[in-house]
Protein backbone atom coordinates (compact mmCIF):
# COMPACT_ATOMS: atom_id res chain seq x y z
CA UNK A 1 0.00 0.00 0.00
CA UNK A 2 1.29 3.44 -0.97
CA UNK A 3 1.81 5.46 2.15
CA UNK A 4 3.72 8.08 4.07
CA UNK A 5 4.55 6.97 7.60
CA UNK A 6 5.36 9.34 10.44
CA UNK A 7 6.56 8.55 13.93
CA UNK A 8 5.80 9.27 16.64
CA UNK A 9 2.13 10.14 16.21
CA UNK A 10 1.97 11.81 19.60
CA UNK A 11 4.75 13.22 21.72
CA UNK A 12 4.96 15.34 24.84
CA UNK A 13 8.39 16.69 25.61
CA UNK A 14 10.08 19.48 27.54
CA UNK A 15 11.83 22.61 26.38
CA UNK A 16 15.33 21.98 25.09
CA UNK A 17 15.17 18.21 24.75
CA UNK A 18 16.19 17.30 21.22
CA UNK A 19 13.73 15.23 19.27
CA UNK A 20 13.33 13.76 15.80
CA UNK A 21 10.14 13.04 13.93
CA UNK A 22 10.71 10.41 11.27
CA UNK A 23 9.02 10.30 7.89
CA UNK A 24 9.22 7.53 5.34
CA UNK A 25 7.48 7.03 2.00
CA UNK A 26 7.28 3.92 -0.15
CA UNK A 27 6.31 5.52 -3.47
CA UNK A 28 9.80 6.42 -4.71
CA UNK A 29 8.83 10.10 -4.69
CA UNK A 30 11.56 12.67 -5.29
CA UNK A 31 9.81 15.49 -3.46
CA UNK A 32 9.19 15.48 0.29
CA UNK A 33 8.05 18.25 2.57
CA UNK A 34 7.23 19.06 6.18
CA UNK A 35 4.31 21.24 7.23
CA UNK A 36 2.96 22.42 10.53
CA UNK A 37 -0.74 22.95 11.07
CA UNK A 38 -1.96 25.53 13.53
CA UNK A 39 -5.58 26.67 14.07
CA UNK A 40 -6.53 29.55 11.81
CA UNK A 41 -3.23 29.41 9.94
CA UNK A 42 -3.70 26.36 7.74
CA UNK A 43 -0.58 24.47 6.76
CA UNK A 44 2.74 26.23 6.62
CA UNK A 45 5.75 24.70 4.98
CA UNK A 46 8.82 24.16 7.16
CA UNK A 47 11.32 22.53 4.82
CA UNK A 48 11.19 20.63 1.58
CA UNK A 49 13.48 18.41 -0.45
CA UNK A 50 13.57 17.94 -4.20
CA UNK A 51 15.77 14.84 -4.00
CA UNK A 52 18.52 13.15 -2.00
CA UNK A 53 20.90 15.67 -0.41
CA UNK A 54 18.79 18.58 -1.75
CA UNK A 55 16.84 20.49 0.89
CA UNK A 56 15.50 24.02 1.13
CA UNK A 57 13.70 26.24 3.58
CA UNK A 58 10.00 26.77 3.48
CA UNK A 59 8.10 29.59 5.12
CA UNK A 60 8.76 28.76 8.78
CA UNK A 61 12.14 26.98 9.05
CA UNK A 62 13.39 28.58 12.27
CA UNK A 63 14.11 26.04 14.99
CA UNK A 64 14.01 23.05 12.66
CA UNK A 65 16.49 20.97 10.70
CA UNK A 66 16.04 18.26 8.11
CA UNK A 67 18.16 15.79 6.22
CA UNK A 68 17.64 13.71 3.11
CA UNK A 69 20.27 10.99 3.04
CA UNK A 70 17.98 8.45 1.42
CA UNK A 71 15.16 8.96 -1.04
CA UNK A 72 12.52 7.39 1.16
CA UNK A 73 13.32 9.16 4.45
CA UNK A 74 13.01 12.80 5.47
CA UNK A 75 13.35 13.28 9.24
CA UNK A 76 12.45 16.54 10.97
CA UNK A 77 14.79 17.50 13.80
CA UNK A 78 14.05 19.91 16.62
CA UNK A 79 17.44 20.55 18.22
CA UNK A 80 16.08 22.57 21.14
CA UNK A 81 12.29 22.54 21.14
CA UNK A 82 10.37 25.48 22.53
CA UNK A 83 6.68 25.81 23.46
CA UNK A 84 5.92 27.75 20.27
CA UNK A 85 6.75 24.58 18.34
CA UNK A 86 3.76 22.85 19.88
CA UNK A 87 1.81 21.94 16.78
CA UNK A 88 0.52 19.24 14.47
CA UNK A 89 3.16 18.23 11.95
CA UNK A 90 2.64 16.60 8.58
CA UNK A 91 5.08 15.02 6.20
CA UNK A 92 4.12 14.78 2.54
CA UNK A 93 5.60 13.49 -0.69
CA UNK A 94 4.95 13.51 -4.41
CA UNK A 95 6.56 12.96 -7.77
CA UNK A 96 8.35 15.90 -9.35
CA UNK A 97 7.07 15.05 -12.80
CA UNK A 98 3.85 16.68 -13.87
CA UNK A 99 1.55 18.20 -11.34
CA UNK A 100 0.94 15.36 -9.00
CA UNK A 101 -0.85 15.69 -5.75
CA UNK A 102 0.78 15.46 -2.35
CA UNK A 103 0.45 12.32 -0.27
CA UNK A 104 0.31 13.09 3.43
CA UNK A 105 1.24 11.16 6.51
CA UNK A 106 -1.21 10.82 9.39
CA UNK A 107 0.38 13.62 11.36
CA UNK A 108 2.48 13.95 14.51
CA UNK A 109 1.04 15.95 17.39
CA UNK A 110 3.86 17.51 19.36
CA UNK A 111 3.51 19.26 22.70
CA UNK A 112 6.49 21.10 24.16
CA UNK A 113 6.13 22.00 27.85
CA UNK B 1 3.30 36.91 -3.53
CA UNK B 2 1.11 33.85 -3.71
CA UNK B 3 -1.80 33.67 -1.33
CA UNK B 4 -4.97 31.71 -0.80
CA UNK B 5 -8.07 32.93 0.99
CA UNK B 6 -10.87 30.80 2.34
CA UNK B 7 -13.29 33.45 3.58
CA UNK B 8 -15.47 31.15 5.68
CA UNK B 9 -14.21 29.45 8.81
CA UNK B 10 -17.20 27.17 8.82
CA UNK B 11 -19.95 26.20 6.41
CA UNK B 12 -23.14 24.56 7.67
CA UNK B 13 -25.44 22.69 5.33
CA UNK B 14 -28.28 20.21 5.67
CA UNK B 15 -27.84 16.73 4.33
CA UNK B 16 -29.10 16.47 0.77
CA UNK B 17 -28.60 20.16 0.04
CA UNK B 18 -25.92 21.49 -2.30
CA UNK B 19 -22.74 22.78 -0.72
CA UNK B 20 -20.13 25.34 -1.72
CA UNK B 21 -16.80 25.99 -0.03
CA UNK B 22 -15.18 29.15 -1.29
CA UNK B 23 -11.59 29.80 -2.28
CA UNK B 24 -9.90 32.77 -3.91
CA UNK B 25 -6.25 33.01 -4.82
CA UNK B 26 -3.52 35.37 -5.84
CA UNK B 27 -0.66 34.09 -7.96
CA UNK B 28 1.64 35.74 -10.44
CA UNK B 29 1.64 33.09 -13.16
CA UNK B 30 -0.78 30.42 -14.27
CA UNK B 31 -2.08 28.76 -11.15
CA UNK B 32 -2.23 25.13 -10.28
CA UNK B 33 -5.12 24.76 -7.85
CA UNK B 34 -5.94 21.95 -5.46
CA UNK B 35 -8.50 20.93 -2.87
CA UNK B 36 -7.64 18.64 0.01
CA UNK B 37 -9.85 17.23 2.76
CA UNK B 38 -8.86 16.37 6.32
CA UNK B 39 -10.96 14.04 8.43
CA UNK B 40 -10.49 14.04 12.22
CA UNK B 41 -7.12 12.70 13.34
CA UNK B 42 -6.05 12.01 9.77
CA UNK B 43 -3.68 13.49 7.24
CA UNK B 44 -4.87 15.51 4.28
CA UNK B 45 -6.27 13.66 1.30
CA UNK B 46 -6.29 14.92 -2.27
CA UNK B 47 -9.74 15.70 -3.71
CA UNK B 48 -9.16 17.35 -7.05
CA UNK B 49 -6.94 19.72 -9.02
CA UNK B 50 -7.06 22.24 -11.81
CA UNK B 51 -4.07 22.62 -14.08
CA UNK B 52 -5.48 23.65 -17.43
CA UNK B 53 -8.43 22.98 -19.72
CA UNK B 54 -12.06 22.65 -18.69
CA UNK B 55 -12.97 25.08 -15.92
CA UNK B 56 -15.13 22.49 -14.17
CA UNK B 57 -13.04 19.82 -12.51
CA UNK B 58 -14.49 16.63 -11.06
CA UNK B 59 -12.86 14.85 -8.18
CA UNK B 60 -13.30 12.23 -5.50
CA UNK B 61 -16.46 11.52 -3.49
CA UNK B 62 -18.70 13.44 -5.92
CA UNK B 63 -16.97 16.78 -5.39
CA UNK B 64 -16.26 19.23 -8.17
CA UNK B 65 -14.70 22.66 -8.40
CA UNK B 66 -15.07 25.54 -10.78
CA UNK B 67 -12.09 27.59 -11.87
CA UNK B 68 -12.93 31.22 -12.60
CA UNK B 69 -9.94 33.14 -13.89
CA UNK B 70 -11.60 36.57 -13.92
CA UNK B 71 -12.69 36.23 -10.31
CA UNK B 72 -9.53 34.31 -9.30
CA UNK B 73 -11.69 31.75 -7.57
CA UNK B 74 -11.77 27.99 -7.27
CA UNK B 75 -14.88 27.10 -5.29
CA UNK B 76 -15.53 23.53 -4.20
CA UNK B 77 -19.04 22.20 -4.79
CA UNK B 78 -21.17 19.14 -4.34
CA UNK B 79 -24.77 18.79 -5.53
CA UNK B 80 -25.99 16.81 -2.52
CA UNK B 81 -24.15 16.85 0.81
CA UNK B 82 -23.69 13.82 3.03
CA UNK B 83 -23.12 13.79 6.78
CA UNK B 84 -19.90 11.92 6.04
CA UNK B 85 -18.64 14.96 4.09
CA UNK B 86 -18.18 16.77 7.40
CA UNK B 87 -14.47 17.57 7.58
CA UNK B 88 -11.88 20.32 7.21
CA UNK B 89 -11.28 21.44 3.62
CA UNK B 90 -8.16 23.15 2.36
CA UNK B 91 -7.65 25.02 -0.87
CA UNK B 92 -4.07 25.26 -2.15
CA UNK B 93 -2.32 27.07 -4.97
CA UNK B 94 1.00 26.50 -6.67
CA UNK B 95 2.93 28.61 -9.11
CA UNK B 96 3.71 26.22 -11.91
CA UNK B 97 7.24 24.94 -11.73
CA UNK B 98 8.12 26.18 -8.27
CA UNK B 99 7.04 23.12 -6.33
CA UNK B 100 5.74 25.29 -3.56
CA UNK B 101 2.18 24.80 -2.45
CA UNK B 102 0.45 27.53 -0.45
CA UNK B 103 -2.53 26.44 1.65
CA UNK B 104 -5.51 28.40 2.79
CA UNK B 105 -6.49 28.46 6.44
CA UNK B 106 -9.13 25.81 5.94
CA UNK B 107 -12.92 25.72 6.09
CA UNK B 108 -14.79 23.39 8.39
CA UNK B 109 -17.79 21.83 6.69
CA UNK B 110 -20.58 20.62 8.95
CA UNK B 111 -23.37 18.63 7.32
CA UNK B 112 -26.39 18.18 9.57
CA UNK B 113 -28.84 15.28 9.27
GROMACS .gro file of C-alpha atoms in nm:
model
  226
    1UNK     CA    1   0.000   0.000   0.000
    2UNK     CA    2   0.129   0.344  -0.097
    3UNK     CA    3   0.181   0.546   0.215
    4UNK     CA    4   0.372   0.808   0.407
    5UNK     CA    5   0.455   0.697   0.760
    6UNK     CA    6   0.536   0.934   1.044
    7UNK     CA    7   0.656   0.855   1.393
    8UNK     CA    8   0.580   0.927   1.664
    9UNK     CA    9   0.213   1.014   1.621
   10UNK     CA   10   0.197   1.181   1.960
   11UNK     CA   11   0.475   1.322   2.172
   12UNK     CA   12   0.496   1.534   2.484
   13UNK     CA   13   0.839   1.669   2.561
   14UNK     CA   14   1.008   1.948   2.754
   15UNK     CA   15   1.183   2.261   2.638
   16UNK     CA   16   1.533   2.198   2.509
   17UNK     CA   17   1.517   1.821   2.475
   18UNK     CA   18   1.619   1.730   2.122
   19UNK     CA   19   1.373   1.523   1.927
   20UNK     CA   20   1.333   1.376   1.580
   21UNK     CA   21   1.014   1.304   1.393
   22UNK     CA   22   1.071   1.041   1.127
   23UNK     CA   23   0.902   1.030   0.789
   24UNK     CA   24   0.922   0.753   0.534
   25UNK     CA   25   0.748   0.703   0.200
   26UNK     CA   26   0.728   0.392  -0.015
   27UNK     CA   27   0.631   0.552  -0.347
   28UNK     CA   28   0.980   0.642  -0.471
   29UNK     CA   29   0.883   1.010  -0.469
   30UNK     CA   30   1.156   1.267  -0.529
   31UNK     CA   31   0.981   1.549  -0.346
   32UNK     CA   32   0.919   1.548   0.029
   33UNK     CA   33   0.805   1.825   0.257
   34UNK     CA   34   0.723   1.906   0.618
   35UNK     CA   35   0.431   2.124   0.723
   36UNK     CA   36   0.296   2.242   1.053
   37UNK     CA   37  -0.074   2.295   1.107
   38UNK     CA   38  -0.196   2.553   1.353
   39UNK     CA   39  -0.558   2.667   1.407
   40UNK     CA   40  -0.653   2.955   1.181
   41UNK     CA   41  -0.323   2.941   0.994
   42UNK     CA   42  -0.370   2.636   0.774
   43UNK     CA   43  -0.058   2.447   0.676
   44UNK     CA   44   0.274   2.623   0.662
   45UNK     CA   45   0.575   2.470   0.498
   46UNK     CA   46   0.882   2.416   0.716
   47UNK     CA   47   1.132   2.253   0.482
   48UNK     CA   48   1.119   2.063   0.158
   49UNK     CA   49   1.348   1.841  -0.045
   50UNK     CA   50   1.357   1.794  -0.420
   51UNK     CA   51   1.577   1.484  -0.400
   52UNK     CA   52   1.852   1.315  -0.200
   53UNK     CA   53   2.090   1.567  -0.041
   54UNK     CA   54   1.879   1.858  -0.175
   55UNK     CA   55   1.684   2.049   0.089
   56UNK     CA   56   1.550   2.402   0.113
   57UNK     CA   57   1.370   2.624   0.358
   58UNK     CA   58   1.000   2.677   0.348
   59UNK     CA   59   0.810   2.959   0.512
   60UNK     CA   60   0.876   2.876   0.878
   61UNK     CA   61   1.214   2.698   0.905
   62UNK     CA   62   1.339   2.858   1.227
   63UNK     CA   63   1.411   2.604   1.499
   64UNK     CA   64   1.401   2.305   1.266
   65UNK     CA   65   1.649   2.097   1.070
   66UNK     CA   66   1.604   1.826   0.811
   67UNK     CA   67   1.816   1.579   0.622
   68UNK     CA   68   1.764   1.371   0.311
   69UNK     CA   69   2.027   1.099   0.304
   70UNK     CA   70   1.798   0.845   0.142
   71UNK     CA   71   1.516   0.896  -0.104
   72UNK     CA   72   1.252   0.739   0.116
   73UNK     CA   73   1.332   0.916   0.445
   74UNK     CA   74   1.301   1.280   0.547
   75UNK     CA   75   1.335   1.328   0.924
   76UNK     CA   76   1.245   1.654   1.097
   77UNK     CA   77   1.479   1.750   1.380
   78UNK     CA   78   1.405   1.991   1.662
   79UNK     CA   79   1.744   2.055   1.822
   80UNK     CA   80   1.608   2.257   2.114
   81UNK     CA   81   1.229   2.254   2.114
   82UNK     CA   82   1.037   2.548   2.253
   83UNK     CA   83   0.668   2.581   2.346
   84UNK     CA   84   0.592   2.775   2.027
   85UNK     CA   85   0.675   2.458   1.834
   86UNK     CA   86   0.376   2.285   1.988
   87UNK     CA   87   0.181   2.194   1.678
   88UNK     CA   88   0.052   1.924   1.447
   89UNK     CA   89   0.316   1.823   1.195
   90UNK     CA   90   0.264   1.660   0.858
   91UNK     CA   91   0.508   1.502   0.620
   92UNK     CA   92   0.412   1.478   0.254
   93UNK     CA   93   0.560   1.349  -0.069
   94UNK     CA   94   0.495   1.351  -0.441
   95UNK     CA   95   0.656   1.296  -0.777
   96UNK     CA   96   0.835   1.590  -0.935
   97UNK     CA   97   0.707   1.505  -1.280
   98UNK     CA   98   0.385   1.668  -1.387
   99UNK     CA   99   0.155   1.820  -1.134
  100UNK     CA  100   0.094   1.536  -0.900
  101UNK     CA  101  -0.085   1.569  -0.575
  102UNK     CA  102   0.078   1.546  -0.235
  103UNK     CA  103   0.045   1.232  -0.027
  104UNK     CA  104   0.031   1.309   0.343
  105UNK     CA  105   0.124   1.116   0.651
  106UNK     CA  106  -0.121   1.082   0.939
  107UNK     CA  107   0.038   1.362   1.136
  108UNK     CA  108   0.248   1.395   1.451
  109UNK     CA  109   0.104   1.595   1.739
  110UNK     CA  110   0.386   1.751   1.936
  111UNK     CA  111   0.351   1.926   2.270
  112UNK     CA  112   0.649   2.110   2.416
  113UNK     CA  113   0.613   2.200   2.785
  114UNK     CA  114   0.330   3.691  -0.353
  115UNK     CA  115   0.111   3.385  -0.371
  116UNK     CA  116  -0.180   3.367  -0.133
  117UNK     CA  117  -0.497   3.171  -0.080
  118UNK     CA  118  -0.807   3.293   0.099
  119UNK     CA  119  -1.087   3.080   0.234
  120UNK     CA  120  -1.329   3.345   0.358
  121UNK     CA  121  -1.547   3.115   0.568
  122UNK     CA  122  -1.421   2.945   0.881
  123UNK     CA  123  -1.720   2.717   0.882
  124UNK     CA  124  -1.995   2.620   0.641
  125UNK     CA  125  -2.314   2.456   0.767
  126UNK     CA  126  -2.544   2.269   0.533
  127UNK     CA  127  -2.828   2.021   0.567
  128UNK     CA  128  -2.784   1.673   0.433
  129UNK     CA  129  -2.910   1.647   0.077
  130UNK     CA  130  -2.860   2.016   0.004
  131UNK     CA  131  -2.592   2.149  -0.230
  132UNK     CA  132  -2.274   2.278  -0.072
  133UNK     CA  133  -2.013   2.534  -0.172
  134UNK     CA  134  -1.680   2.599  -0.003
  135UNK     CA  135  -1.518   2.915  -0.129
  136UNK     CA  136  -1.159   2.980  -0.228
  137UNK     CA  137  -0.990   3.277  -0.391
  138UNK     CA  138  -0.625   3.301  -0.482
  139UNK     CA  139  -0.352   3.537  -0.584
  140UNK     CA  140  -0.066   3.409  -0.796
  141UNK     CA  141   0.164   3.574  -1.044
  142UNK     CA  142   0.164   3.309  -1.316
  143UNK     CA  143  -0.078   3.042  -1.427
  144UNK     CA  144  -0.208   2.876  -1.115
  145UNK     CA  145  -0.223   2.513  -1.028
  146UNK     CA  146  -0.512   2.476  -0.785
  147UNK     CA  147  -0.594   2.195  -0.546
  148UNK     CA  148  -0.850   2.093  -0.287
  149UNK     CA  149  -0.764   1.864   0.001
  150UNK     CA  150  -0.985   1.723   0.276
  151UNK     CA  151  -0.886   1.637   0.632
  152UNK     CA  152  -1.096   1.404   0.843
  153UNK     CA  153  -1.049   1.404   1.222
  154UNK     CA  154  -0.712   1.270   1.334
  155UNK     CA  155  -0.605   1.201   0.977
  156UNK     CA  156  -0.368   1.349   0.724
  157UNK     CA  157  -0.487   1.551   0.428
  158UNK     CA  158  -0.627   1.366   0.130
  159UNK     CA  159  -0.629   1.492  -0.227
  160UNK     CA  160  -0.974   1.570  -0.371
  161UNK     CA  161  -0.916   1.735  -0.705
  162UNK     CA  162  -0.694   1.972  -0.902
  163UNK     CA  163  -0.706   2.224  -1.181
  164UNK     CA  164  -0.407   2.262  -1.408
  165UNK     CA  165  -0.548   2.365  -1.743
  166UNK     CA  166  -0.843   2.298  -1.972
  167UNK     CA  167  -1.206   2.265  -1.869
  168UNK     CA  168  -1.297   2.508  -1.592
  169UNK     CA  169  -1.513   2.249  -1.417
  170UNK     CA  170  -1.304   1.982  -1.251
  171UNK     CA  171  -1.449   1.663  -1.106
  172UNK     CA  172  -1.286   1.485  -0.818
  173UNK     CA  173  -1.330   1.223  -0.550
  174UNK     CA  174  -1.646   1.152  -0.349
  175UNK     CA  175  -1.870   1.344  -0.592
  176UNK     CA  176  -1.697   1.678  -0.539
  177UNK     CA  177  -1.626   1.923  -0.817
  178UNK     CA  178  -1.470   2.266  -0.840
  179UNK     CA  179  -1.507   2.554  -1.078
  180UNK     CA  180  -1.209   2.759  -1.187
  181UNK     CA  181  -1.293   3.122  -1.260
  182UNK     CA  182  -0.994   3.314  -1.389
  183UNK     CA  183  -1.160   3.657  -1.392
  184UNK     CA  184  -1.269   3.623  -1.031
  185UNK     CA  185  -0.953   3.431  -0.930
  186UNK     CA  186  -1.169   3.175  -0.757
  187UNK     CA  187  -1.177   2.799  -0.727
  188UNK     CA  188  -1.488   2.710  -0.529
  189UNK     CA  189  -1.553   2.353  -0.420
  190UNK     CA  190  -1.904   2.220  -0.479
  191UNK     CA  191  -2.117   1.914  -0.434
  192UNK     CA  192  -2.477   1.879  -0.553
  193UNK     CA  193  -2.599   1.681  -0.252
  194UNK     CA  194  -2.415   1.685   0.081
  195UNK     CA  195  -2.369   1.382   0.303
  196UNK     CA  196  -2.312   1.379   0.678
  197UNK     CA  197  -1.990   1.192   0.604
  198UNK     CA  198  -1.864   1.496   0.409
  199UNK     CA  199  -1.818   1.677   0.740
  200UNK     CA  200  -1.447   1.757   0.758
  201UNK     CA  201  -1.188   2.032   0.721
  202UNK     CA  202  -1.128   2.144   0.362
  203UNK     CA  203  -0.816   2.315   0.236
  204UNK     CA  204  -0.765   2.502  -0.087
  205UNK     CA  205  -0.407   2.526  -0.215
  206UNK     CA  206  -0.232   2.707  -0.497
  207UNK     CA  207   0.100   2.650  -0.667
  208UNK     CA  208   0.293   2.861  -0.911
  209UNK     CA  209   0.371   2.622  -1.191
  210UNK     CA  210   0.724   2.494  -1.173
  211UNK     CA  211   0.812   2.618  -0.827
  212UNK     CA  212   0.704   2.312  -0.633
  213UNK     CA  213   0.574   2.529  -0.356
  214UNK     CA  214   0.218   2.480  -0.245
  215UNK     CA  215   0.045   2.753  -0.045
  216UNK     CA  216  -0.253   2.644   0.165
  217UNK     CA  217  -0.551   2.840   0.279
  218UNK     CA  218  -0.649   2.846   0.644
  219UNK     CA  219  -0.913   2.581   0.594
  220UNK     CA  220  -1.292   2.572   0.609
  221UNK     CA  221  -1.479   2.339   0.839
  222UNK     CA  222  -1.779   2.183   0.669
  223UNK     CA  223  -2.058   2.062   0.895
  224UNK     CA  224  -2.337   1.863   0.732
  225UNK     CA  225  -2.639   1.818   0.957
  226UNK     CA  226  -2.884   1.528   0.927
   0.00000   0.00000   0.00000
